[in-house]
Amino acid sequence: MSTATPTSGWHADPELLGQYLRGEAGAALGSSVEAHLLRCDTCRGRIRPLVDPAPLGDVWARIEDTVQAPRPGLLHRLVRRLGVPDHDALLLAAAPSLRAGWLWGTAIALLFAAVAAGQGGSRGAVFFLMVAPLVPVAGVAVSYGPDIDEAYEPTLAAPYSSSRLLMLRSLAILLTSVPLAALGGLLLPADNWSAWSAATWLLPAAAGVALTLAGSTWTTPTRAGTAVAVAWFVVVGAVSSPEGTTAAALLTGPALSLYAAVALAAAVVFQARSGRLAVMGRNA
Amino acid sequence: MRGSRGNRGGDSDAALVAALGDGDLGALRELYDRHAPWLSVRLSRRCSDPDVVADALQDCFQAVWTQSGRWRGDGEVAAWLWGIAVRRLVSRLRGRRQVLVVPLDDSAAPGRTPTDVSAEERVLLGVEYGDLGAALGRLSPEMRAVVQATVLDGLTSREAGRLLGIPENTVKTRLHRAKARLREDLAVGATEGLA
């Protein structure tokens, strides 16, 4: 009998659909109803009034919200792919220093610095030495704050730790700008000290970033970063002789331990004063 | 709610899916009105947690919205939707230790026989003769769940395992045994019927 039943013209009666809905149809019968529903618009229409509309309305409201929401940007989606939670990804993506324009600017500035270093011999190396450690510092300086961050007011009002936000963005900036600067360092002519300097500039960079972060607990990151940059230019300018040879002293043993000590001390200060970050915007 | 394009009631499912590509929210609404009710019932028969079912339903229609281009234009839109919905359910259940699966209804309604088991399903089960409904009813709930997930819902062993909260290999073993049981059962039924 079942083998002879045509698949068109047959429809589930309300009693059968009711049984299926309540889970009272048997295994085979339930599966049969399901197979039939895939092909029969009439029976799909008959089951509609039997289903509770309230949960379906809720689900539709959520669908409508989601599909009408603006599509997250490329960076936001990329960061989310890496396993960063959605809200963190959004805050990261809003960082000014992670914009394409910023990254291009960094790359071009470093390229010019490296080319100038290559052309200018030992004096050029000083030039690169001055610029490279400041790239991460500048990135951190424009990562957060009332004068630069479009999302500043929303994040200030949100129940989200400012120091966590600053650390999160600083980390992301280091991950993007340090490889760029390292690449620039490799373009330097490999005489006796510049090959080594391609890596050792990371320590002054770390000290600069830590100082900027610590300074951010007093003033805005932009001002702290500017102060660190000016100080660095003064130091490099003071120790450089016209021949550029003594600049190498900035990247040798004693100086390197000094950078490490400064980085450590600044990190401690930042940790101790990180609560002050929350009120940063008010006196800026 | 219907959007500015007026009533879509007369459009076919396929036409509605095609309209999704142009960002027509009214078409999505009409598809939802037509298909969400039966999809939610069918999903509820696989998972008794209404929140998970609602999430899967939401995922399904969001996927339809963003990936309507994947609709190849042949076959039933309903079958396509079910394929998406059940896989969304499986991925919602991924990683959950406590999976609440509804056992298939044990109370096989007496006096009723399957009227619309398709030829494809019968071939897949290796069933030619005999009372399929009764034979399915005699399987243990675990085996029936495996048959339903793999043969009737078209999931892979891995997906079925996630849905049912058991390892992939267990799905294969149970399916193998279930098929053997069904063949055996139906062969006996057929000989008895002849006698």
Short mmCIF file of C-alpha atoms in Angstrom, two decimals:
data_model
loop_
_atom_site.label_atom_id
_atom_site.label_comp_id
_atom_site.label_asym_id
_atom_site.label_seq_id
_atom_site.Cartn_x
_atom_site.Cartn_y
_atom_site.Cartn_z
CA MET A 1 0.00 0.00 0.00
CA SER A 2 2.66 2.46 0.94
CA THR A 3 4.63 1.73 -2.17
CA ALA A 4 1.65 2.62 -4.33
CA THR A 5 0.99 5.99 -2.69
CA PRO A 6 1.64 8.79 -5.17
CA THR A 7 3.70 11.66 -3.79
CA SER A 8 1.59 14.34 -5.43
CA GLY A 9 -1.99 14.97 -4.47
CA TRP A 10 -1.48 13.52 -1.01
CA HIS A 11 -1.51 15.90 1.93
CA ALA A 12 -1.07 15.41 5.64
CA ASP A 13 -4.36 15.98 7.44
CA PRO A 14 -4.50 18.33 10.46
CA GLU A 15 -4.71 15.36 12.84
CA LEU A 16 -1.47 13.88 11.51
CA LEU A 17 0.30 17.28 11.59
CA GLY A 18 -0.90 17.75 15.16
CA GLN A 19 0.52 14.37 16.14
CA TYR A 20 3.82 15.24 14.47
CA LEU A 21 3.93 18.61 16.23
CA ARG A 22 3.32 17.09 19.64
CA GLY A 23 5.91 14.38 19.03
CA GLU A 24 3.28 11.66 19.02
CA ALA A 25 3.79 10.44 15.49
CA GLY A 26 5.97 7.34 15.38
CA ALA A 27 9.55 7.32 14.15
CA ALA A 28 8.70 6.29 10.62
CA LEU A 29 5.59 8.42 10.40
CA GLY A 30 7.38 11.49 11.79
CA SER A 31 10.19 11.06 9.28
CA SER A 32 7.62 10.64 6.53
CA VAL A 33 5.94 13.91 7.47
CA GLU A 34 9.33 15.61 7.43
CA ALA A 35 10.21 14.24 4.02
CA HIS A 36 6.82 15.35 2.74
CA LEU A 37 7.16 18.87 4.20
CA LEU A 38 10.33 19.41 2.19
CA ARG A 39 8.35 19.05 -1.01
CA CYS A 40 4.86 20.29 -0.15
CA ASP A 41 4.07 23.97 0.17
CA THR A 42 0.46 23.23 1.10
CA CYS A 43 1.40 21.21 4.17
CA ARG A 44 4.01 23.78 5.21
CA GLY A 45 1.16 26.28 5.10
CA ARG A 46 -1.02 23.99 7.19
CA ILE A 47 1.59 23.59 9.93
CA ARG A 48 2.14 27.36 10.21
CA PRO A 49 -0.94 28.22 12.33
CA LEU A 50 -0.14 25.31 14.68
CA VAL A 51 3.26 26.71 15.71
CA ASP A 52 3.59 29.19 18.59
CA PRO A 53 4.36 32.54 16.87
CA ALA A 54 5.97 34.27 19.88
CA PRO A 55 9.43 32.62 19.79
CA LEU A 56 9.48 32.88 16.00
CA GLY A 57 8.81 36.61 16.28
CA ASP A 58 11.72 36.98 18.71
CA VAL A 59 14.07 35.16 16.37
CA TRP A 60 12.95 37.34 13.45
CA ALA A 61 13.65 40.49 15.48
CA ARG A 62 17.19 39.25 16.10
CA ILE A 63 17.69 38.36 12.44
CA GLU A 64 16.45 41.77 11.36
CA ASP A 65 18.80 43.51 13.79
CA THR A 66 21.78 41.53 12.59
CA VAL A 67 21.27 41.78 8.85
CA GLN A 68 20.63 45.52 9.06
CA ALA A 69 23.66 46.20 11.25
CA PRO A 70 26.64 47.71 9.42
CA ARG A 71 29.07 45.14 8.17
CA PRO A 72 32.21 45.00 10.33
CA GLY A 73 35.35 46.35 8.65
CA LEU A 74 38.08 44.16 7.18
CA LEU A 75 40.43 44.68 10.13
CA HIS A 76 37.66 43.95 12.62
CA ARG A 77 36.83 40.66 10.88
CA LEU A 78 40.52 39.75 10.56
CA VAL A 79 41.20 40.31 14.25
CA ARG A 80 38.06 38.37 15.16
CA ARG A 81 39.26 35.49 12.99
CA LEU A 82 42.41 35.35 15.12
CA GLY A 83 40.25 34.48 18.12
CA VAL A 84 39.96 37.91 19.73
CA PRO A 85 36.51 38.40 21.32
CA ASP A 86 34.14 40.56 19.32
CA HIS A 87 34.09 43.60 21.64
CA ASP A 88 37.89 43.65 21.90
CA ALA A 89 38.14 43.34 18.13
CA LEU A 90 35.86 46.35 17.66
CA LEU A 91 37.92 48.51 20.04
CA LEU A 92 41.13 47.40 18.35
CA ALA A 93 39.81 48.16 14.90
CA ALA A 94 38.79 51.65 16.00
CA ALA A 95 42.40 52.52 16.96
CA PRO A 96 43.62 55.35 14.74
CA SER A 97 47.09 53.85 14.50
CA LEU A 98 45.75 50.64 12.95
CA ARG A 99 44.25 52.42 9.95
CA ALA A 100 45.64 51.69 6.54
CA GLY A 101 46.76 55.32 6.20
CA TRP A 102 48.83 55.06 9.34
CA LEU A 103 50.50 51.81 8.30
CA TRP A 104 51.34 53.20 4.85
CA GLY A 105 52.75 56.34 6.43
CA THR A 106 54.92 54.27 8.77
CA ALA A 107 56.19 52.06 5.95
CA ILE A 108 57.05 55.00 3.70
CA ALA A 109 58.77 56.97 6.50
CA LEU A 110 60.87 53.93 7.38
CA LEU A 111 61.69 53.29 3.75
CA PHE A 112 62.95 56.85 3.34
CA ALA A 113 64.94 56.57 6.56
CA ALA A 114 66.55 53.32 5.41
CA VAL A 115 67.31 54.70 1.94
CA ALA A 116 68.79 57.86 3.47
CA ALA A 117 70.86 55.70 5.81
CA GLY A 118 72.13 53.67 2.87
CA GLN A 119 73.11 56.81 0.92
CA GLY A 120 74.54 58.76 3.82
CA GLY A 121 77.03 56.26 5.22
CA SER A 122 77.59 56.40 8.95
CA ARG A 123 75.59 59.63 9.35
CA GLY A 124 72.67 57.92 7.62
CA ALA A 125 72.82 55.17 10.19
CA VAL A 126 72.33 57.77 12.91
CA PHE A 127 69.30 59.01 11.02
CA PHE A 128 67.74 55.53 10.95
CA LEU A 129 68.65 55.02 14.58
CA MET A 130 66.74 58.17 15.44
CA VAL A 131 63.61 57.22 13.53
CA ALA A 132 63.16 53.48 14.02
CA PRO A 133 62.67 53.36 17.82
CA LEU A 134 60.15 56.18 17.57
CA VAL A 135 57.80 54.29 15.21
CA PRO A 136 56.26 52.11 17.95
CA VAL A 137 56.27 55.09 20.32
CA ALA A 138 54.30 57.19 17.84
CA GLY A 139 51.91 54.29 17.27
CA VAL A 140 51.16 54.04 20.98
CA ALA A 141 50.89 57.83 21.29
CA VAL A 142 48.05 57.95 18.78
CA SER A 143 46.31 54.79 19.95
CA TYR A 144 44.04 56.34 22.55
CA GLY A 145 42.95 59.69 23.89
CA PRO A 146 40.41 62.47 23.53
CA ASP A 147 42.25 64.32 20.77
CA ILE A 148 42.73 61.40 18.41
CA ASP A 149 40.34 58.51 19.01
CA GLU A 150 36.93 58.67 17.32
CA ALA A 151 35.63 56.06 19.71
CA TYR A 152 37.01 57.86 22.76
CA GLU A 153 33.74 59.09 24.29
CA PRO A 154 31.90 55.76 23.85
CA THR A 155 34.81 53.84 25.41
CA LEU A 156 35.02 56.31 28.29
CA ALA A 157 31.36 55.74 29.08
CA ALA A 158 31.60 51.98 28.65
CA PRO A 159 32.35 49.72 31.62
CA TYR A 160 35.72 48.79 30.16
CA SER A 161 39.12 49.31 31.72
CA SER A 162 41.05 52.12 30.02
CA SER A 163 44.39 50.52 30.82
CA ARG A 164 43.22 47.26 29.27
CA LEU A 165 42.23 49.15 26.14
CA LEU A 166 45.54 50.98 25.97
CA MET A 167 47.52 47.76 26.49
CA LEU A 168 45.46 45.92 23.92
CA ARG A 169 46.03 48.57 21.29
CA SER A 170 49.70 49.00 22.19
CA LEU A 171 50.22 45.29 21.71
CA ALA A 172 48.53 45.37 18.32
CA ILE A 173 50.61 48.38 17.28
CA LEU A 174 53.85 46.69 18.30
CA LEU A 175 52.82 43.66 16.28
CA THR A 176 52.33 45.80 13.18
CA SER A 177 55.02 48.48 13.46
CA VAL A 178 57.94 46.46 14.80
CA PRO A 179 58.07 44.12 11.77
CA LEU A 180 57.94 47.17 9.49
CA ALA A 181 60.81 48.84 11.33
CA ALA A 182 62.78 45.59 11.43
CA LEU A 183 62.37 45.30 7.67
CA GLY A 184 63.71 48.84 7.32
CA GLY A 185 66.69 47.90 9.49
CA LEU A 186 67.57 45.06 7.11
CA LEU A 187 67.87 47.57 4.26
CA LEU A 188 70.77 49.28 6.06
CA PRO A 189 74.26 48.71 4.66
CA ALA A 190 75.87 45.90 6.62
CA ASP A 191 78.99 47.57 7.94
CA ASN A 192 80.41 46.60 11.31
CA TRP A 193 77.71 48.01 13.56
CA SER A 194 74.55 48.71 11.56
CA ALA A 195 73.79 45.02 10.97
CA TRP A 196 73.71 44.61 14.73
CA SER A 197 71.64 47.78 15.11
CA ALA A 198 68.89 46.33 12.94
CA ALA A 199 67.87 44.37 16.04
CA THR A 200 69.23 46.35 18.98
CA TRP A 201 67.06 49.42 18.32
CA LEU A 202 64.24 47.29 19.77
CA LEU A 203 65.46 48.02 23.30
CA PRO A 204 65.28 51.82 23.06
CA ALA A 205 61.93 51.29 21.35
CA ALA A 206 60.70 49.23 24.31
CA ALA A 207 61.93 51.87 26.74
CA GLY A 208 60.20 54.59 24.71
CA VAL A 209 56.91 52.70 24.57
CA ALA A 210 57.00 52.00 28.31
CA LEU A 211 57.78 55.66 29.05
CA THR A 212 54.90 56.76 26.80
CA LEU A 213 52.53 54.42 28.61
CA ALA A 214 53.73 55.59 32.01
CA GLY A 215 53.46 59.23 30.91
CA SER A 216 49.91 58.56 29.76
CA THR A 217 48.87 58.26 33.38
CA TRP A 218 49.68 61.99 33.81
CA THR A 219 48.74 63.44 30.46
CA THR A 220 47.39 62.23 27.09
CA PRO A 221 49.34 59.54 25.21
CA THR A 222 49.89 62.05 22.41
CA ARG A 223 51.72 64.48 24.71
CA ALA A 224 53.64 61.72 26.47
CA GLY A 225 54.76 60.28 23.12
CA THR A 226 55.84 63.70 21.87
CA ALA A 227 57.89 64.30 25.01
CA VAL A 228 59.60 60.91 24.64
CA ALA A 229 60.37 61.64 20.97
CA VAL A 230 61.87 65.05 21.74
CA ALA A 231 63.99 63.56 24.53
CA TRP A 232 65.23 60.85 22.20
CA PHE A 233 66.21 63.35 19.50
CA VAL A 234 68.13 65.39 22.07
CA VAL A 235 70.00 62.32 23.37
CA VAL A 236 70.89 61.03 19.90
CA GLY A 237 71.89 64.51 18.72
CA ALA A 238 74.06 65.12 21.78
CA VAL A 239 76.10 61.94 21.52
CA SER A 240 76.54 61.97 17.73
CA SER A 241 79.78 63.38 16.43
CA PRO A 242 79.84 64.65 12.82
CA GLU A 243 81.44 61.34 11.79
CA GLY A 244 78.59 59.40 13.36
CA THR A 245 80.88 56.86 14.96
CA THR A 246 80.00 57.61 18.56
CA ALA A 247 76.33 57.08 17.82
CA ALA A 248 77.17 53.39 17.97
CA ALA A 249 77.65 53.90 21.70
CA LEU A 250 73.87 54.24 21.95
CA LEU A 251 73.50 50.63 20.91
CA THR A 252 76.21 48.91 22.92
CA GLY A 253 76.40 47.12 26.25
CA PRO A 254 75.99 49.81 28.97
CA ALA A 255 73.38 51.82 27.04
CA LEU A 256 71.35 48.66 26.34
CA SER A 257 71.12 47.79 30.03
CA LEU A 258 70.05 51.37 30.70
CA TYR A 259 67.16 51.01 28.19
CA ALA A 260 66.09 47.76 29.82
CA ALA A 261 66.13 49.40 33.26
CA VAL A 262 64.13 52.38 32.02
CA ALA A 263 61.58 50.09 30.34
CA LEU A 264 61.19 48.08 33.54
CA ALA A 265 60.86 51.13 35.80
CA ALA A 266 58.33 52.76 33.46
CA ALA A 267 56.32 49.52 33.34
CA VAL A 268 56.18 49.47 37.14
CA VAL A 269 55.02 53.11 37.20
CA PHE A 270 52.36 52.40 34.59
CA GLN A 271 51.11 49.39 36.52
CA ALA A 272 50.94 51.38 39.77
CA ARG A 273 49.17 54.36 38.22
CA SER A 274 46.99 52.62 35.64
CA GLY A 275 43.87 53.61 37.59
CA ARG A 276 44.56 57.24 36.62
CA LEU A 277 44.00 56.44 32.94
CA ALA A 278 40.26 56.55 33.45
CA VAL A 279 40.25 60.28 34.27
CA MET A 280 42.78 61.15 31.61
CA GLY A 281 40.38 62.87 29.23
CA ARG A 282 38.99 65.29 31.78
CA ASN A 283 42.02 67.43 32.28
CA ALA A 284 43.28 67.24 28.72
CA MET B 1 7.83 45.13 7.82
CA ARG B 2 7.05 44.01 4.29
CA GLY B 3 9.25 46.73 2.83
CA SER B 4 8.31 49.03 0.04
CA ARG B 5 8.02 46.35 -2.60
CA GLY B 6 4.54 45.37 -1.57
CA ASN B 7 3.12 41.93 -1.05
CA ARG B 8 5.45 39.06 -1.93
CA GLY B 9 2.83 36.41 -1.35
CA GLY B 10 2.66 35.43 -5.00
CA ASP B 11 6.40 34.96 -5.53
CA SER B 12 7.93 31.49 -5.65
CA ASP B 13 10.55 30.49 -3.08
CA ALA B 14 13.23 30.55 -5.75
CA ALA B 15 12.26 34.09 -6.79
CA LEU B 16 12.49 35.19 -3.16
CA VAL B 17 15.97 33.70 -2.81
CA ALA B 18 17.02 35.49 -5.99
CA ALA B 19 15.70 38.78 -4.57
CA LEU B 20 17.86 38.35 -1.44
CA GLY B 21 20.94 39.07 -3.53
CA ASP B 22 19.65 42.63 -4.08
CA GLY B 23 19.36 43.16 -0.33
CA ASP B 24 15.57 42.82 -0.30
CA LEU B 25 14.65 42.42 3.37
CA GLY B 26 10.98 41.94 2.47
CA ALA B 27 11.92 38.78 0.57
CA LEU B 28 13.78 37.44 3.60
CA ARG B 29 10.73 38.18 5.75
CA GLU B 30 8.47 36.29 3.37
CA LEU B 31 10.85 33.31 3.27
CA TYR B 32 10.98 33.38 7.06
CA ASP B 33 7.19 33.45 7.34
CA ARG B 34 6.88 30.50 5.00
CA HIS B 35 9.67 28.30 6.32
CA ALA B 36 10.57 29.21 9.89
CA PRO B 37 7.55 27.43 11.43
CA TRP B 38 8.21 23.96 10.05
CA LEU B 39 11.99 24.40 10.39
CA SER B 40 11.61 25.22 14.08
CA VAL B 41 9.41 22.16 14.63
CA ARG B 42 11.82 19.88 12.81
CA LEU B 43 14.83 21.32 14.67
CA SER B 44 12.99 20.87 17.97
CA ARG B 45 12.76 17.17 17.22
CA ARG B 46 16.59 17.04 17.15
CA CYS B 47 17.32 19.22 20.14
CA SER B 48 15.07 19.86 23.08
CA ASP B 49 16.72 23.10 24.17
CA PRO B 50 14.51 25.87 22.69
CA ASP B 51 17.31 28.44 22.98
CA VAL B 52 19.66 26.38 20.85
CA VAL B 53 16.90 25.80 18.30
CA ALA B 54 16.21 29.55 18.16
CA ASP B 55 19.93 30.27 17.71
CA ALA B 56 20.19 27.72 14.91
CA LEU B 57 17.15 29.19 13.19
CA GLN B 58 18.64 32.67 13.44
CA ASP B 59 22.00 31.48 12.09
CA CYS B 60 20.24 29.74 9.25
CA PHE B 61 18.38 32.79 7.96
CA GLN B 62 21.41 35.04 8.47
CA ALA B 63 23.45 32.62 6.39
CA VAL B 64 20.72 32.63 3.75
CA TRP B 65 20.83 36.43 3.72
CA THR B 66 24.58 36.70 3.22
CA GLN B 67 25.09 33.63 1.04
CA SER B 68 21.98 33.52 -1.10
CA GLY B 69 24.33 33.33 -4.09
CA ARG B 70 25.11 29.75 -3.15
CA TRP B 71 21.61 28.68 -4.07
CA ARG B 72 22.11 26.81 -7.31
CA GLY B 73 18.58 27.35 -8.51
CA ASP B 74 17.53 23.72 -8.80
CA GLY B 75 15.61 21.52 -6.38
CA GLU B 76 13.49 22.61 -3.46
CA VAL B 77 14.34 25.78 -1.53
CA ALA B 78 12.90 24.03 1.53
CA ALA B 79 15.43 21.20 1.29
CA TRP B 80 18.25 23.72 0.88
CA LEU B 81 17.05 25.61 3.95
CA TRP B 82 16.86 22.42 6.00
CA GLY B 83 20.41 21.50 5.00
CA ILE B 84 21.64 24.86 6.28
CA ALA B 85 19.50 24.80 9.42
CA VAL B 86 20.53 21.33 10.60
CA ARG B 87 24.21 22.10 10.05
CA ARG B 88 23.84 25.34 12.00
CA LEU B 89 22.25 23.30 14.76
CA VAL B 90 25.20 20.93 14.72
CA SER B 91 27.71 23.76 14.95
CA ARG B 92 25.74 25.38 17.77
CA LEU B 93 25.97 22.09 19.65
CA ARG B 94 29.70 21.74 19.01
CA GLY B 95 31.70 21.66 22.18
CA ARG B 96 28.69 21.22 24.41
CA ARG B 97 29.03 18.33 26.78
CA GLN B 98 25.40 18.24 27.78
CA VAL B 99 23.49 17.67 24.60
CA LEU B 100 19.81 17.24 25.04
CA VAL B 101 18.60 15.20 22.15
CA VAL B 102 15.00 14.34 21.87
CA PRO B 103 14.62 10.62 21.45
CA LEU B 104 12.44 9.81 18.51
CA ASP B 105 8.87 9.19 19.44
CA ASP B 106 8.54 5.72 20.88
CA SER B 107 4.80 5.50 20.63
CA ALA B 108 4.46 4.30 17.07
CA ALA B 109 0.87 5.10 16.31
CA PRO B 110 -0.98 1.83 15.87
CA GLY B 111 -2.84 1.22 12.65
CA ARG B 112 -0.76 3.70 10.69
CA THR B 113 1.78 2.83 8.11
CA PRO B 114 4.28 5.12 6.46
CA THR B 115 2.64 6.70 3.48
CA ASP B 116 5.42 8.79 2.12
CA VAL B 117 8.81 7.18 2.70
CA SER B 118 10.51 8.07 -0.54
CA ALA B 119 12.12 5.54 -2.83
CA GLU B 120 15.50 7.06 -2.06
CA GLU B 121 15.12 6.45 1.64
CA ARG B 122 14.09 2.85 1.09
CA VAL B 123 17.08 2.18 -1.14
CA LEU B 124 19.44 3.77 1.36
CA LEU B 125 18.13 1.59 4.10
CA GLY B 126 18.42 -1.46 1.88
CA VAL B 127 14.76 -2.12 2.39
CA GLU B 128 12.70 -3.66 -0.34
CA TYR B 129 9.85 -5.38 1.42
CA GLY B 130 8.23 -5.50 4.79
CA ASP B 131 6.90 -3.07 7.36
CA LEU B 132 9.51 -0.37 7.66
CA GLY B 133 7.64 1.58 10.29
CA ALA B 134 7.40 -1.33 12.67
CA ALA B 135 11.02 -2.30 12.03
CA LEU B 136 12.21 1.22 12.80
CA GLY B 137 10.05 1.17 15.90
CA ARG B 138 11.83 -1.95 17.15
CA LEU B 139 15.26 -0.29 16.99
CA SER B 140 16.66 1.07 20.21
CA PRO B 141 16.28 4.88 20.56
CA GLU B 142 20.06 5.30 20.13
CA MET B 143 20.10 3.41 16.85
CA ARG B 144 17.02 5.19 15.56
CA ALA B 145 18.57 8.57 16.32
CA VAL B 146 21.63 7.58 14.27
CA VAL B 147 19.47 6.40 11.35
CA GLN B 148 17.51 9.60 11.44
CA ALA B 149 20.55 11.88 11.56
CA THR B 150 22.50 10.13 8.82
CA VAL B 151 19.96 8.59 6.45
CA LEU B 152 17.00 10.93 6.77
CA ASP B 153 18.72 14.24 7.63
CA GLY B 154 21.67 13.61 5.35
CA LEU B 155 24.38 14.47 7.88
CA THR B 156 27.87 13.01 7.71
CA SER B 157 28.98 10.66 10.50
CA ARG B 158 31.01 13.47 12.03
CA GLU B 159 28.09 15.92 11.99
CA ALA B 160 25.70 13.29 13.32
CA GLY B 161 28.17 12.60 16.12
CA ARG B 162 28.19 16.26 17.10
CA LEU B 163 24.41 16.43 16.98
CA LEU B 164 24.00 13.36 19.14
CA GLY B 165 26.97 14.01 21.39
CA ILE B 166 28.74 10.73 20.59
CA PRO B 167 32.03 9.96 18.81
CA GLU B 168 32.07 9.65 15.03
CA ASN B 169 33.06 5.99 15.20
CA THR B 170 30.13 5.19 17.45
CA VAL B 171 27.83 6.70 14.83
CA LYS B 172 29.31 4.41 12.19
CA THR B 173 29.06 1.32 14.37
CA ARG B 174 25.49 2.05 15.40
CA LEU B 175 24.42 2.80 11.83
CA HIS B 176 25.99 -0.44 10.64
CA ARG B 177 24.20 -2.42 13.33
CA ALA B 178 20.93 -0.58 12.77
CA LYS B 179 20.98 -1.40 9.06
CA ALA B 180 21.72 -5.05 9.80
CA ARG B 181 18.89 -5.15 12.31
CA LEU B 182 16.47 -3.57 9.85
CA ARG B 183 17.39 -5.97 7.05
CA GLU B 184 17.02 -8.93 9.36
CA ASP B 185 13.74 -7.67 10.73
CA LEU B 186 12.27 -6.87 7.37
CA ALA B 187 13.35 -10.17 5.86
CA VAL B 188 11.59 -12.03 8.69
CA GLY B 189 8.52 -9.84 8.25
CA ALA B 190 8.45 -10.54 4.55
CA THR B 191 8.65 -14.33 4.98
CA GLU B 192 5.96 -14.26 7.63
CA GLY B 193 3.81 -12.19 5.29
CA LEU B 194 4.18 -14.87 2.62
CA ALA B 195 3.40 -17.74 4.91
#
